PDB file of C-alpha atoms and ligand atoms in Angstrom:
ATOM      1  CA  MET A   1      23.802  97.229 134.797  1.00 69.00           C
ATOM      2  CA  PRO A   2      25.967  94.821 132.749  1.00 71.00           C
ATOM      3  CA  GLN A   3      26.263  91.268 134.101  1.00 77.00           C
ATOM      4  CA  PHE A   4      29.791  90.065 134.756  1.00 83.00           C
ATOM      5  CA  ASP A   5      30.536  87.045 132.594  1.00 83.00           C
ATOM      6  CA  ASP A   6      34.006  85.569 132.905  1.00 84.00           C
ATOM      7  CA  SER A   7      33.685  83.707 129.603  1.00 84.00           C
ATOM      8  CA  ALA A   8      33.305  87.079 127.853  1.00 92.00           C
ATOM      9  CA  LEU A   9      36.054  88.752 129.860  1.00 95.00           C
ATOM     10  CA  THR A  10      38.940  88.050 127.476  1.00 96.00           C
ATOM     11  CA  THR A  11      37.023  89.475 124.515  1.00 96.00           C
ATOM     12  CA  ALA A  12      36.024  92.523 126.583  1.00 95.00           C
ATOM     13  CA  VAL A  13      39.644  93.256 127.539  1.00 96.00           C
ATOM     14  CA  VAL A  14      40.866  92.652 123.970  1.00 97.00           C
ATOM     15  CA  ASN A  15      38.163  95.016 122.676  1.00 97.00           C
ATOM     16  CA  SER A  16      39.219  97.665 125.193  1.00 97.00           C
ATOM     17  CA  PHE A  17      42.302  98.361 123.011  1.00 98.00           C
ATOM     18  CA  GLU A  18      40.097  99.083 119.980  1.00 97.00           C
ATOM     19  CA  GLU A  19      40.707 102.840 119.922  1.00 97.00           C
ATOM     20  CA  SER A  20      44.512 102.569 120.022  1.00 97.00           C
ATOM     21  CA  ASN A  21      46.243 104.558 117.269  1.00 97.00           C
ATOM     22  CA  ASP A  22      49.385 102.488 117.640  1.00 98.00           C
ATOM     23  CA  LEU A  23      48.454  99.327 115.750  1.00 98.00           C
ATOM     24  CA  ARG A  24      51.520  97.374 116.807  1.00 98.00           C
ATOM     25  CA  LEU A  25      50.893  98.184 120.487  1.00 98.00           C
ATOM     26  CA  LYS A  26      47.228  97.235 120.053  1.00 98.00           C
ATOM     27  CA  PHE A  27      48.222  93.893 118.504  1.00 98.00           C
ATOM     28  CA  LEU A  28      50.824  93.158 121.192  1.00 98.00           C
ATOM     29  CA  MET A  29      48.369  93.934 124.010  1.00 98.00           C
ATOM     30  CA  GLU A  30      45.597  91.812 122.460  1.00 98.00           C
ATOM     31  CA  GLU A  31      47.960  88.858 122.110  1.00 98.00           C
ATOM     32  CA  LEU A  32      49.410  89.329 125.598  1.00 98.00           C
ATOM     33  CA  VAL A  33      45.988  89.470 127.257  1.00 98.00           C
ATOM     34  CA  THR A  34      44.784  86.437 125.273  1.00 98.00           C
ATOM     35  CA  ALA A  35      47.886  84.406 126.236  1.00 98.00           C
ATOM     36  CA  LEU A  36      47.736  85.521 129.877  1.00 98.00           C
ATOM     37  CA  HIS A  37      44.030  84.758 130.277  1.00 97.00           C
ATOM     38  CA  GLY A  38      44.601  81.396 128.575  1.00 97.00           C
ATOM     39  CA  PHE A  39      47.325  80.620 131.128  1.00 98.00           C
ATOM     40  CA  VAL A  40      45.071  81.583 134.069  1.00 98.00           C
ATOM     41  CA  ARG A  41      42.230  79.419 132.729  1.00 97.00           C
ATOM     42  CA  ARG A  42      44.364  76.389 131.800  1.00 98.00           C
ATOM     43  CA  THR A  43      46.122  76.327 135.147  1.00 98.00           C
ATOM     44  CA  ASN A  44      42.981  77.188 137.149  1.00 98.00           C
ATOM     45  CA  LEU A  45      45.225  79.659 138.967  1.00 98.00           C
ATOM     46  CA  SER A  46      44.455  80.174 142.665  1.00 98.00           C
ATOM     47  CA  SER A  47      44.339  83.641 144.257  1.00 98.00           C
ATOM     48  CA  GLU A  48      47.345  82.653 146.404  1.00 98.00           C
ATOM     49  CA  GLU A  49      49.336  81.630 143.323  1.00 98.00           C
ATOM     50  CA  TRP A  50      48.540  84.913 141.562  1.00 98.00           C
ATOM     51  CA  GLY A  51      49.483  86.766 144.751  1.00 98.00           C
ATOM     52  CA  ALA A  52      52.793  84.889 144.829  1.00 98.00           C
ATOM     53  CA  ALA A  53      53.401  85.788 141.185  1.00 98.00           C
ATOM     54  CA  ILE A  54      52.762  89.492 141.897  1.00 98.00           C
ATOM     55  CA  ASP A  55      55.080  89.292 144.908  1.00 98.00           C
ATOM     56  CA  PHE A  56      57.773  87.594 142.767  1.00 98.00           C
ATOM     57  CA  LEU A  57      57.536  90.279 140.075  1.00 98.00           C
ATOM     58  CA  THR A  58      57.567  93.036 142.703  1.00 98.00           C
ATOM     59  CA  ARG A  59      60.744  91.638 144.258  1.00 98.00           C
ATOM     60  CA  THR A  60      62.257  91.190 140.793  1.00 97.00           C
ATOM     61  CA  GLY A  61      61.737  94.911 140.189  1.00 96.00           C
ATOM     62  CA  GLN A  62      63.061  95.802 143.635  1.00 96.00           C
ATOM     63  CA  LYS A  63      66.241  93.832 142.942  1.00 95.00           C
ATOM     64  CA  CYS A  64      66.954  95.990 139.893  1.00 91.00           C
ATOM     65  CA  GLY A  65      69.250  98.969 140.281  1.00 83.00           C
ATOM     66  CA  PRO A  66      71.919 100.822 138.365  1.00 74.00           C
ATOM     67  CA  GLY A  67      74.073  97.696 138.286  1.00 71.00           C
ATOM     68  CA  ARG A  68      71.583  94.863 138.393  1.00 83.00           C
ATOM     69  CA  GLN A  69      68.827  93.941 135.963  1.00 88.00           C
ATOM     70  CA  GLU A  70      66.866  91.086 137.474  1.00 94.00           C
ATOM     71  CA  PHE A  71      64.178  91.258 134.769  1.00 93.00           C
ATOM     72  CA  ILE A  72      66.781  90.570 132.057  1.00 92.00           C
ATOM     73  CA  LEU A  73      68.030  87.645 134.120  1.00 94.00           C
ATOM     74  CA  LEU A  74      64.417  86.388 134.343  1.00 96.00           C
ATOM     75  CA  SER A  75      64.040  86.752 130.581  1.00 96.00           C
ATOM     76  CA  ASP A  76      67.343  84.869 130.135  1.00 96.00           C
ATOM     77  CA  VAL A  77      66.476  81.897 132.356  1.00 97.00           C
ATOM     78  CA  LEU A  78      63.008  81.584 130.811  1.00 98.00           C
ATOM     79  CA  GLY A  79      64.558  81.394 127.342  1.00 98.00           C
ATOM     80  CA  VAL A  80      62.786  84.571 126.195  1.00 97.00           C
ATOM     81  CA  SER A  81      66.048  86.426 125.502  1.00 95.00           C
ATOM     82  CA  MET A  82      67.285  83.641 123.218  1.00 97.00           C
ATOM     83  CA  LEU A  83      63.882  83.381 121.491  1.00 97.00           C
ATOM     84  CA  VAL A  84      63.780  87.119 120.771  1.00 96.00           C
ATOM     85  CA  ASP A  85      67.399  86.926 119.582  1.00 95.00           C
ATOM     86  CA  ALA A  86      66.571  83.980 117.292  1.00 96.00           C
ATOM     87  CA  LEU A  87      63.557  85.744 115.751  1.00 96.00           C
ATOM     88  CA  ASN A  88      65.613  88.871 115.162  1.00 93.00           C
ATOM     89  CA  HIS A  89      68.553  87.039 113.592  1.00 93.00           C
ATOM     90  CA  LYS A  90      66.967  84.566 111.189  1.00 92.00           C
ATOM     91  CA  ASP A  91      68.646  83.610 107.936  1.00 89.00           C
ATOM     92  CA  ARG A  92      72.205  84.053 109.146  1.00 93.00           C
ATOM     93  CA  GLY A  93      73.580  82.149 106.150  1.00 92.00           C
ATOM     94  CA  GLU A  94      77.360  82.142 106.556  1.00 95.00           C
ATOM     95  CA  ALA A  95      77.296  84.930 109.150  1.00 97.00           C
ATOM     96  CA  THR A  96      78.470  84.121 112.685  1.00 98.00           C
ATOM     97  CA  GLN A  97      75.671  83.045 115.006  1.00 97.00           C
ATOM     98  CA  THR A  98      74.412  85.433 117.663  1.00 97.00           C
ATOM     99  CA  THR A  99      73.734  84.760 121.327  1.00 97.00           C
ATOM    100  CA  LEU A 100      73.098  86.567 124.628  1.00 92.00           C
ATOM    101  CA  LEU A 101      74.741  89.829 125.643  1.00 92.00           C
ATOM    102  CA  GLY A 102      74.319  89.020 129.350  1.00 90.00           C
ATOM    103  CA  PRO A 103      74.305  91.475 132.234  1.00 86.00           C
ATOM    104  CA  PHE A 104      78.055  91.988 132.560  1.00 89.00           C
ATOM    105  CA  TYR A 105      78.653  94.189 129.543  1.00 89.00           C
ATOM    106  CA  VAL A 106      79.508  97.567 130.986  1.00 83.00           C
ATOM    107  CA  GLY A 107      79.858  99.597 127.846  1.00 78.00           C
ATOM    108  CA  GLU A 108      82.551 100.863 125.577  1.00 70.00           C
ATOM    109  CA  HIS A 109      85.609  99.153 126.929  1.00 82.00           C
ATOM    110  CA  ARG A 110      89.070 100.685 127.236  1.00 91.00           C
ATOM    111  CA  PRO A 111      90.869 100.439 123.900  1.00 95.00           C
ATOM    112  CA  LEU A 112      94.020  98.318 124.062  1.00 96.00           C
ATOM    113  CA  PRO A 113      96.642  97.515 121.428  1.00 97.00           C
ATOM    114  CA  HIS A 114      96.868  94.083 119.823  1.00 97.00           C
ATOM    115  CA  GLY A 115      98.719  91.588 121.959  1.00 96.00           C
ATOM    116  CA  ALA A 116      97.814  93.380 125.222  1.00 96.00           C
ATOM    117  CA  ASP A 117      97.232  91.284 128.309  1.00 95.00           C
ATOM    118  CA  ILE A 118      93.695  92.039 129.521  1.00 95.00           C
ATOM    119  CA  SER A 119      94.045  89.932 132.654  1.00 93.00           C
ATOM    120  CA  GLU A 120      95.838  92.664 134.648  1.00 81.00           C
ATOM    121  CA  LYS A 121      96.632  91.085 138.023  1.00 76.00           C
ATOM    122  CA  VAL A 122      94.137  88.235 137.773  1.00 88.00           C
ATOM    123  CA  GLU A 123      95.608  84.767 138.288  1.00 91.00           C
ATOM    124  CA  GLY A 124      94.843  81.957 135.857  1.00 95.00           C
ATOM    125  CA  ASP A 125      96.034  79.735 133.015  1.00 95.00           C
ATOM    126  CA  PRO A 126      97.396  81.934 130.207  1.00 96.00           C
ATOM    127  CA  MET A 127      95.425  82.039 126.961  1.00 97.00           C
ATOM    128  CA  PHE A 128      96.198  83.701 123.642  1.00 98.00           C
ATOM    129  CA  VAL A 129      93.105  84.671 121.633  1.00 98.00           C
ATOM    130  CA  GLN A 130      93.417  85.279 117.899  1.00 98.00           C
ATOM    131  CA  CYS A 131      90.476  86.266 115.696  1.00 98.00           C
ATOM    132  CA  ARG A 132      89.833  87.464 112.198  1.00 98.00           C
ATOM    133  CA  VAL A 133      86.807  89.463 111.068  1.00 98.00           C
ATOM    134  CA  THR A 134      85.583  89.212 107.469  1.00 98.00           C
ATOM    135  CA  ASP A 135      82.457  89.870 105.442  1.00 97.00           C
ATOM    136  CA  LEU A 136      80.397  86.954 104.127  1.00 97.00           C
ATOM    137  CA  ARG A 137      82.732  86.542 101.139  1.00 96.00           C
ATOM    138  CA  GLY A 138      85.799  86.286 103.353  1.00 97.00           C
ATOM    139  CA  LYS A 139      87.078  89.823 102.698  1.00 97.00           C
ATOM    140  CA  PRO A 140      88.942  91.062 105.790  1.00 98.00           C
ATOM    141  CA  LEU A 141      87.307  93.978 107.567  1.00 98.00           C
ATOM    142  CA  ALA A 142      89.643  96.606 108.996  1.00 98.00           C
ATOM    143  CA  GLY A 143      88.719  99.071 111.740  1.00 97.00           C
ATOM    144  CA  VAL A 144      86.031  96.882 113.345  1.00 97.00           C
ATOM    145  CA  THR A 145      85.695  97.612 117.052  1.00 96.00           C
ATOM    146  CA  VAL A 146      85.551  94.420 119.099  1.00 97.00           C
ATOM    147  CA  ASP A 147      84.621  94.538 122.777  1.00 96.00           C
ATOM    148  CA  VAL A 148      85.631  91.401 124.683  1.00 97.00           C
ATOM    149  CA  TRP A 149      84.854  90.403 128.256  1.00 96.00           C
ATOM    150  CA  HIS A 150      84.832  87.193 130.279  1.00 96.00           C
ATOM    151  CA  ALA A 151      84.788  85.692 133.756  1.00 95.00           C
ATOM    152  CA  ASP A 152      87.912  84.915 135.747  1.00 93.00           C
ATOM    153  CA  ASP A 153      89.372  81.635 136.939  1.00 91.00           C
ATOM    154  CA  GLU A 154      86.791  81.477 139.731  1.00 90.00           C
ATOM    155  CA  GLY A 155      83.796  82.325 137.563  1.00 91.00           C
ATOM    156  CA  PHE A 156      83.397  86.027 138.437  1.00 91.00           C
ATOM    157  CA  TYR A 157      83.341  89.117 136.239  1.00 91.00           C
ATOM    158  CA  ASP A 158      85.387  92.104 137.392  1.00 86.00           C
ATOM    159  CA  SER A 159      82.200  94.145 137.768  1.00 84.00           C
ATOM    160  CA  GLN A 160      80.854  91.674 140.351  1.00 84.00           C
ATOM    161  CA  LYS A 161      83.770  92.309 142.696  1.00 82.00           C
ATOM    162  CA  PRO A 162      83.853  94.979 145.412  1.00 79.00           C
ATOM    163  CA  SER A 163      87.304  95.996 144.163  1.00 78.00           C
ATOM    164  CA  TYR A 164      85.920  97.004 140.748  1.00 80.00           C
ATOM    165  CA  ALA A 165      85.498 100.681 141.652  1.00 74.00           C
ATOM    166  CA  SER A 166      89.071 101.026 142.925  1.00 76.00           C
ATOM    167  CA  ASP A 167      90.927  98.570 140.651  1.00 79.00           C
ATOM    168  CA  GLY A 168      89.116  99.330 137.388  1.00 81.00           C
ATOM    169  CA  PRO A 169      88.444  96.871 134.589  1.00 86.00           C
ATOM    170  CA  SER A 170      90.115  93.520 134.054  1.00 89.00           C
ATOM    171  CA  LEU A 171      89.314  90.716 131.630  1.00 94.00           C
ATOM    172  CA  ARG A 172      87.577  93.229 129.382  1.00 94.00           C
ATOM    173  CA  ALA A 173      88.852  95.538 126.644  1.00 96.00           C
ATOM    174  CA  ARG A 174      88.202  96.931 123.180  1.00 96.00           C
ATOM    175  CA  PHE A 175      90.331  96.033 120.171  1.00 97.00           C
ATOM    176  CA  THR A 176      90.149  97.370 116.639  1.00 98.00           C
ATOM    177  CA  THR A 177      90.890  95.027 113.748  1.00 98.00           C
ATOM    178  CA  ASP A 178      94.019  95.705 111.680  1.00 97.00           C
ATOM    179  CA  ALA A 179      94.205  95.994 107.877  1.00 97.00           C
ATOM    180  CA  ASP A 180      93.938  92.213 107.621  1.00 97.00           C
ATOM    181  CA  GLY A 181      90.836  92.046 109.844  1.00 98.00           C
ATOM    182  CA  ARG A 182      92.822  90.554 112.708  1.00 98.00           C
ATOM    183  CA  LEU A 183      92.858  91.079 116.460  1.00 98.00           C
ATOM    184  CA  TYR A 184      94.748  89.200 119.154  1.00 98.00           C
ATOM    185  CA  PHE A 185      95.282  89.504 122.865  1.00 98.00           C
ATOM    186  CA  ARG A 186      96.477  87.712 125.962  1.00 97.00           C
ATOM    187  CA  THR A 187      94.213  86.717 128.809  1.00 97.00           C
ATOM    188  CA  ILE A 188      93.457  83.760 131.091  1.00 96.00           C
ATOM    189  CA  LEU A 189      91.239  80.762 130.510  1.00 96.00           C
ATOM    190  CA  PRO A 190      87.721  81.663 131.730  1.00 95.00           C
ATOM    191  CA  ARG A 191      85.785  79.323 133.995  1.00 94.00           C
ATOM    192  CA  ASN A 192      82.172  78.219 133.923  1.00 96.00           C
ATOM    193  CA  TYR A 193      80.124  80.137 136.467  1.00 95.00           C
ATOM    194  CA  LEU A 194      76.969  80.531 138.515  1.00 95.00           C
ATOM    195  CA  ILE A 195      74.595  83.241 137.353  1.00 95.00           C
ATOM    196  CA  PRO A 196      73.587  85.586 140.211  1.00 93.00           C
ATOM    197  CA  ILE A 197      71.280  83.551 142.480  1.00 95.00           C
ATOM    198  CA  ASP A 198      70.902  85.977 145.391  1.00 95.00           C
ATOM    199  CA  GLY A 199      67.593  87.326 144.063  1.00 97.00           C
ATOM    200  CA  PRO A 200      64.122  86.123 143.076  1.00 98.00           C
ATOM    201  CA  VAL A 201      65.396  84.575 139.830  1.00 97.00           C
ATOM    202  CA  GLY A 202      67.861  82.489 141.834  1.00 97.00           C
ATOM    203  CA  GLU A 203      64.994  81.427 144.134  1.00 98.00           C
ATOM    204  CA  LEU A 204      63.039  80.267 141.099  1.00 98.00           C
ATOM    205  CA  ILE A 205      66.015  78.350 139.689  1.00 97.00           C
ATOM    206  CA  LEU A 206      66.656  76.597 142.994  1.00 97.00           C
ATOM    207  CA  ALA A 207      62.944  75.952 143.708  1.00 97.00           C
ATOM    208  CA  THR A 208      62.619  74.203 140.359  1.00 98.00           C
ATOM    209  CA  ARG A 209      65.821  72.194 140.880  1.00 97.00           C
ATOM    210  CA  ARG A 210      67.540  73.720 137.857  1.00 97.00           C
ATOM    211  CA  TYR A 211      71.285  74.118 137.796  1.00 96.00           C
ATOM    212  CA  PRO A 212      72.317  77.813 137.680  1.00 97.00           C
ATOM    213  CA  MET A 213      75.494  77.350 135.605  1.00 97.00           C
ATOM    214  CA  ARG A 214      76.793  78.856 132.360  1.00 97.00           C
ATOM    215  CA  PRO A 215      79.567  77.037 130.475  1.00 98.00           C
ATOM    216  CA  ALA A 216      82.884  78.884 130.160  1.00 97.00           C
ATOM    217  CA  HIS A 217      82.891  81.459 127.371  1.00 97.00           C
ATOM    218  CA  VAL A 218      84.332  84.732 126.105  1.00 98.00           C
ATOM    219  CA  HIS A 219      81.885  87.480 125.088  1.00 97.00           C
ATOM    220  CA  PHE A 220      82.401  89.439 121.854  1.00 97.00           C
ATOM    221  CA  LEU A 221      80.560  92.500 120.592  1.00 96.00           C
ATOM    222  CA  LEU A 222      81.588  93.574 117.087  1.00 97.00           C
ATOM    223  CA  ASN A 223      80.633  96.848 115.458  1.00 95.00           C
ATOM    224  CA  ALA A 224      81.458  97.757 111.871  1.00 96.00           C
ATOM    225  CA  LYS A 225      79.953 100.408 109.630  1.00 94.00           C
ATOM    226  CA  GLY A 226      77.637  98.862 107.039  1.00 95.00           C
ATOM    227  CA  PHE A 227      77.245  95.603 109.003  1.00 96.00           C
ATOM    228  CA  GLU A 228      74.824  94.342 111.640  1.00 95.00           C
ATOM    229  CA  PRO A 229      76.368  94.567 115.125  1.00 96.00           C
ATOM    230  CA  LEU A 230      77.299  91.063 116.255  1.00 97.00           C
ATOM    231  CA  VAL A 231      76.733  89.998 119.869  1.00 96.00           C
ATOM    232  CA  THR A 232      78.073  86.553 120.534  1.00 98.00           C
ATOM    233  CA  ASP A 233      79.918  84.242 122.935  1.00 98.00           C
ATOM    234  CA  ILE A 234      82.630  81.754 122.087  1.00 98.00           C
ATOM    235  CA  PHE A 235      82.322  78.671 124.288  1.00 98.00           C
ATOM    236  CA  ILE A 236      85.102  76.345 125.322  1.00 97.00           C
ATOM    237  CA  GLU A 237      84.855  72.833 123.947  1.00 96.00           C
ATOM    238  CA  GLY A 238      84.599  70.129 126.582  1.00 95.00           C
ATOM    239  CA  ASP A 239      82.965  72.295 129.252  1.00 96.00           C
ATOM    240  CA  SER A 240      80.630  70.207 131.424  1.00 96.00           C
ATOM    241  CA  TYR A 241      77.767  72.703 131.108  1.00 97.00           C
ATOM    242  CA  LEU A 242      77.590  73.075 127.318  1.00 98.00           C
ATOM    243  CA  ASP A 243      74.432  70.923 127.257  1.00 97.00           C
ATOM    244  CA  SER A 244      72.782  72.552 130.253  1.00 97.00           C
ATOM    245  CA  ASP A 245      73.422  76.300 129.976  1.00 98.00           C
ATOM    246  CA  VAL A 246      70.893  77.871 132.368  1.00 98.00           C
ATOM    247  CA  VAL A 247      70.198  80.644 129.830  1.00 98.00           C
ATOM    248  CA  PHE A 248      70.088  78.368 126.725  1.00 98.00           C
ATOM    249  CA  GLY A 249      72.759  80.429 124.932  1.00 98.00           C
ATOM    250  CA  VAL A 250      74.991  77.709 123.448  1.00 98.00           C
ATOM    251  CA  LYS A 251      75.070  77.121 119.683  1.00 97.00           C
ATOM    252  CA  GLU A 252      77.274  74.454 118.138  1.00 96.00           C
ATOM    253  CA  ASP A 253      79.016  76.869 115.750  1.00 96.00           C
ATOM    254  CA  LEU A 254      80.095  78.964 118.724  1.00 98.00           C
ATOM    255  CA  ILE A 255      82.039  76.183 120.443  1.00 97.00           C
ATOM    256  CA  SER A 256      85.787  76.499 119.968  1.00 95.00           C
ATOM    257  CA  SER A 257      88.450  73.919 120.699  1.00 93.00           C
ATOM    258  CA  ILE A 258      91.119  75.454 122.887  1.00 94.00           C
ATOM    259  CA  GLU A 259      94.556  74.021 122.220  1.00 94.00           C
ATOM    260  CA  LEU A 260      97.090  73.553 124.988  1.00 96.00           C
ATOM    261  CA  ARG A 261     100.465  74.670 123.591  1.00 96.00           C
ATOM    262  CA  ALA A 262     103.990  74.270 124.853  1.00 96.00           C
ATOM    263  CA  GLU A 263     105.882  76.482 122.343  1.00 95.00           C
ATOM    264  CA  PRO A 264     108.135  79.035 124.024  1.00 96.00           C
ATOM    265  CA  THR A 265     106.603  81.886 122.022  1.00 96.00           C
ATOM    266  CA  MET A 266     103.014  82.916 121.407  1.00 96.00           C
ATOM    267  CA  PRO A 267     101.692  83.583 117.846  1.00 95.00           C
ATOM    268  CA  ASP A 268     102.843  87.228 117.961  1.00 94.00           C
ATOM    269  CA  GLY A 269     106.422  86.064 118.556  1.00 95.00           C
ATOM    270  CA  LEU A 270     106.642  87.211 122.158  1.00 95.00           C
ATOM    271  CA  PRO A 271     107.818  84.748 124.827  1.00 95.00           C
ATOM    272  CA  ALA A 272     105.391  82.552 126.748  1.00 95.00           C
ATOM    273  CA  ASP A 273     105.945  81.999 130.427  1.00 90.00           C
ATOM    274  CA  GLY A 274     105.217  78.234 130.423  1.00 94.00           C
ATOM    275  CA  PRO A 275     102.394  76.291 128.752  1.00 96.00           C
ATOM    276  CA  TRP A 276      99.515  78.335 127.341  1.00 97.00           C
ATOM    277  CA  HIS A 277      96.144  77.893 125.649  1.00 97.00           C
ATOM    278  CA  LEU A 278      95.185  79.065 122.194  1.00 98.00           C
ATOM    279  CA  MET A 279      91.684  80.171 121.184  1.00 97.00           C
ATOM    280  CA  THR A 280      91.179  80.837 117.481  1.00 97.00           C
ATOM    281  CA  TYR A 281      87.905  82.106 116.067  1.00 97.00           C
ATOM    282  CA  ASP A 282      86.957  83.840 112.834  1.00 97.00           C
ATOM    283  CA  PHE A 283      83.869  86.060 112.696  1.00 98.00           C
ATOM    284  CA  ARG A 284      81.809  86.727 109.582  1.00 98.00           C
ATOM    285  CA  LEU A 285      79.657  89.840 109.658  1.00 98.00           C
ATOM    286  CA  LYS A 286      76.348  90.239 107.871  1.00 97.00           C
ATOM    287  CA  PRO A 287      75.838  93.412 105.847  1.00 96.00           C
ATOM    288  CA  GLY A 288      73.173  95.662 107.309  1.00 92.00           C
ATOM    289  CA  ARG A 289      72.542  98.194 110.002  1.00 86.00           C
ATOM    290  CA  GLY A 290      71.532  98.141 113.589  1.00 78.00           C
ATOM    291  CA  VAL A 291      72.184  99.691 116.916  1.00 78.00           C
ATOM    292  CA  ALA A 292      74.665  98.043 119.239  1.00 77.00           C
ATOM    293  CA  PRO A 293      73.057  96.946 122.504  1.00 76.00           C
ATOM    294  CA  LYS A 294      73.129  99.304 125.451  1.00 70.00           C
ATOM    295  CA  PRO A 295      75.347  98.248 128.349  1.00 68.00           C
ATOM    296  CA  MET A 296      74.467  97.824 131.972  1.00 60.00           C
ATOM    297  CA  ALA A 297      75.986 100.319 134.364  1.00 53.00           C
ATOM    298  CA  PRO A 298      78.887  98.917 136.451  1.00 46.00           C
ATOM    299  CA  VAL A 299      77.652  96.272 138.855  1.00 44.00           C
ATOM    300  CA  SER A 300      78.368  96.337 142.551  1.00 44.00           C
ATOM    301  CA  VAL A 301      78.136  93.189 144.645  1.00 40.00           C
ATOM    302  CA  ASP A 302      74.989  94.041 146.575  1.00 43.00           C
ATOM    303  CA  ALA A 303      73.412  96.411 144.069  1.00 36.00           C
TER     304      ALA A 303
HETATM  305  C1  BEZ B   1      76.633  86.115 130.837  1.00 80.87           C
HETATM  306  O1  BEZ B   1      77.015  85.359 129.984  1.00 80.87           O
HETATM  307  O2  BEZ B   1      77.417  86.973 131.234  1.00 80.87           O
HETATM  308  C2  BEZ B   1      75.244  85.946 131.407  1.00 80.87           C
HETATM  309  C3  BEZ B   1      74.173  85.791 130.561  1.00 80.87           C
HETATM  310  C4  BEZ B   1      72.893  85.647 131.100  1.00 80.87           C
HETATM  311  C5  BEZ B   1      72.714  85.647 132.461  1.00 80.87           C
HETATM  312  C6  BEZ B   1      73.806  85.794 133.321  1.00 80.87           C
HETATM  313  C7  BEZ B   1      75.089  85.942 132.786  1.00 80.87           C
HETATM  314 FE1   FE B   2      79.128  85.544 130.469  1.00 80.87          FE
END
């Protein structure tokens, strides 16, 4: 009868993966078990604390549904999403920096023509967004699909609202760059917002006295043949939460100054209905391949 010896336990569990044919899985499991056992030992974890952790993870899973991914939110607030993103996008050189996709991407957006107003009936301060997409040498890239989405004036995405099913999308669309690599559209100025805090991740954020805010931003997902898909956010200069993004997604190169303009026409020559804001950002794509991230299904408020 073997004697139980907790000092030999980690090695025993690590050795239990010895027969695995999948060497990467074997390596990942060995490292995970070693890190997890190290955590339990270093913290002298009590049975109650481990029970609470199991309960937390159980409730995190129960909060997930077709429109809600609480585990991704957990990964985001623990900085794991940004760490994985950083490790997978090293050596960007001149290419535009990447950041989080977030849970409010709902998939291939409706294609709209340049200049379209994506705000539908949503109230807010008008904003004109103009972008150019090039390769690393500055050559314009035509035919690049660009999905854009952002929160409204009150900090909510369309997919968080009960009216989403009946009213359809707003503040999200797909544009395709023209021969000169350009795209432009009308929208409203997005606001900074609270991440969803009505679940276990929110409990954790509040229990640790963290602030659950993201600075105002517009999401972009660019896809071009022969180039790595680019997932990024463009943040609005001056936002109070740029230094304290709850999901650690801000990078300096992704902060854009938004100009307040008073000209009677917008850059496409069409009339403006009062003062408006201008966001200008140029994207540089890195040659390569890759699969664009999969979207979340539409979110309902209490999903
Ligand atoms: C977002 O930017 O949409 C987002 C990212 C991570 C967590 C919550 C929201
Ligand atoms: Fe967002």
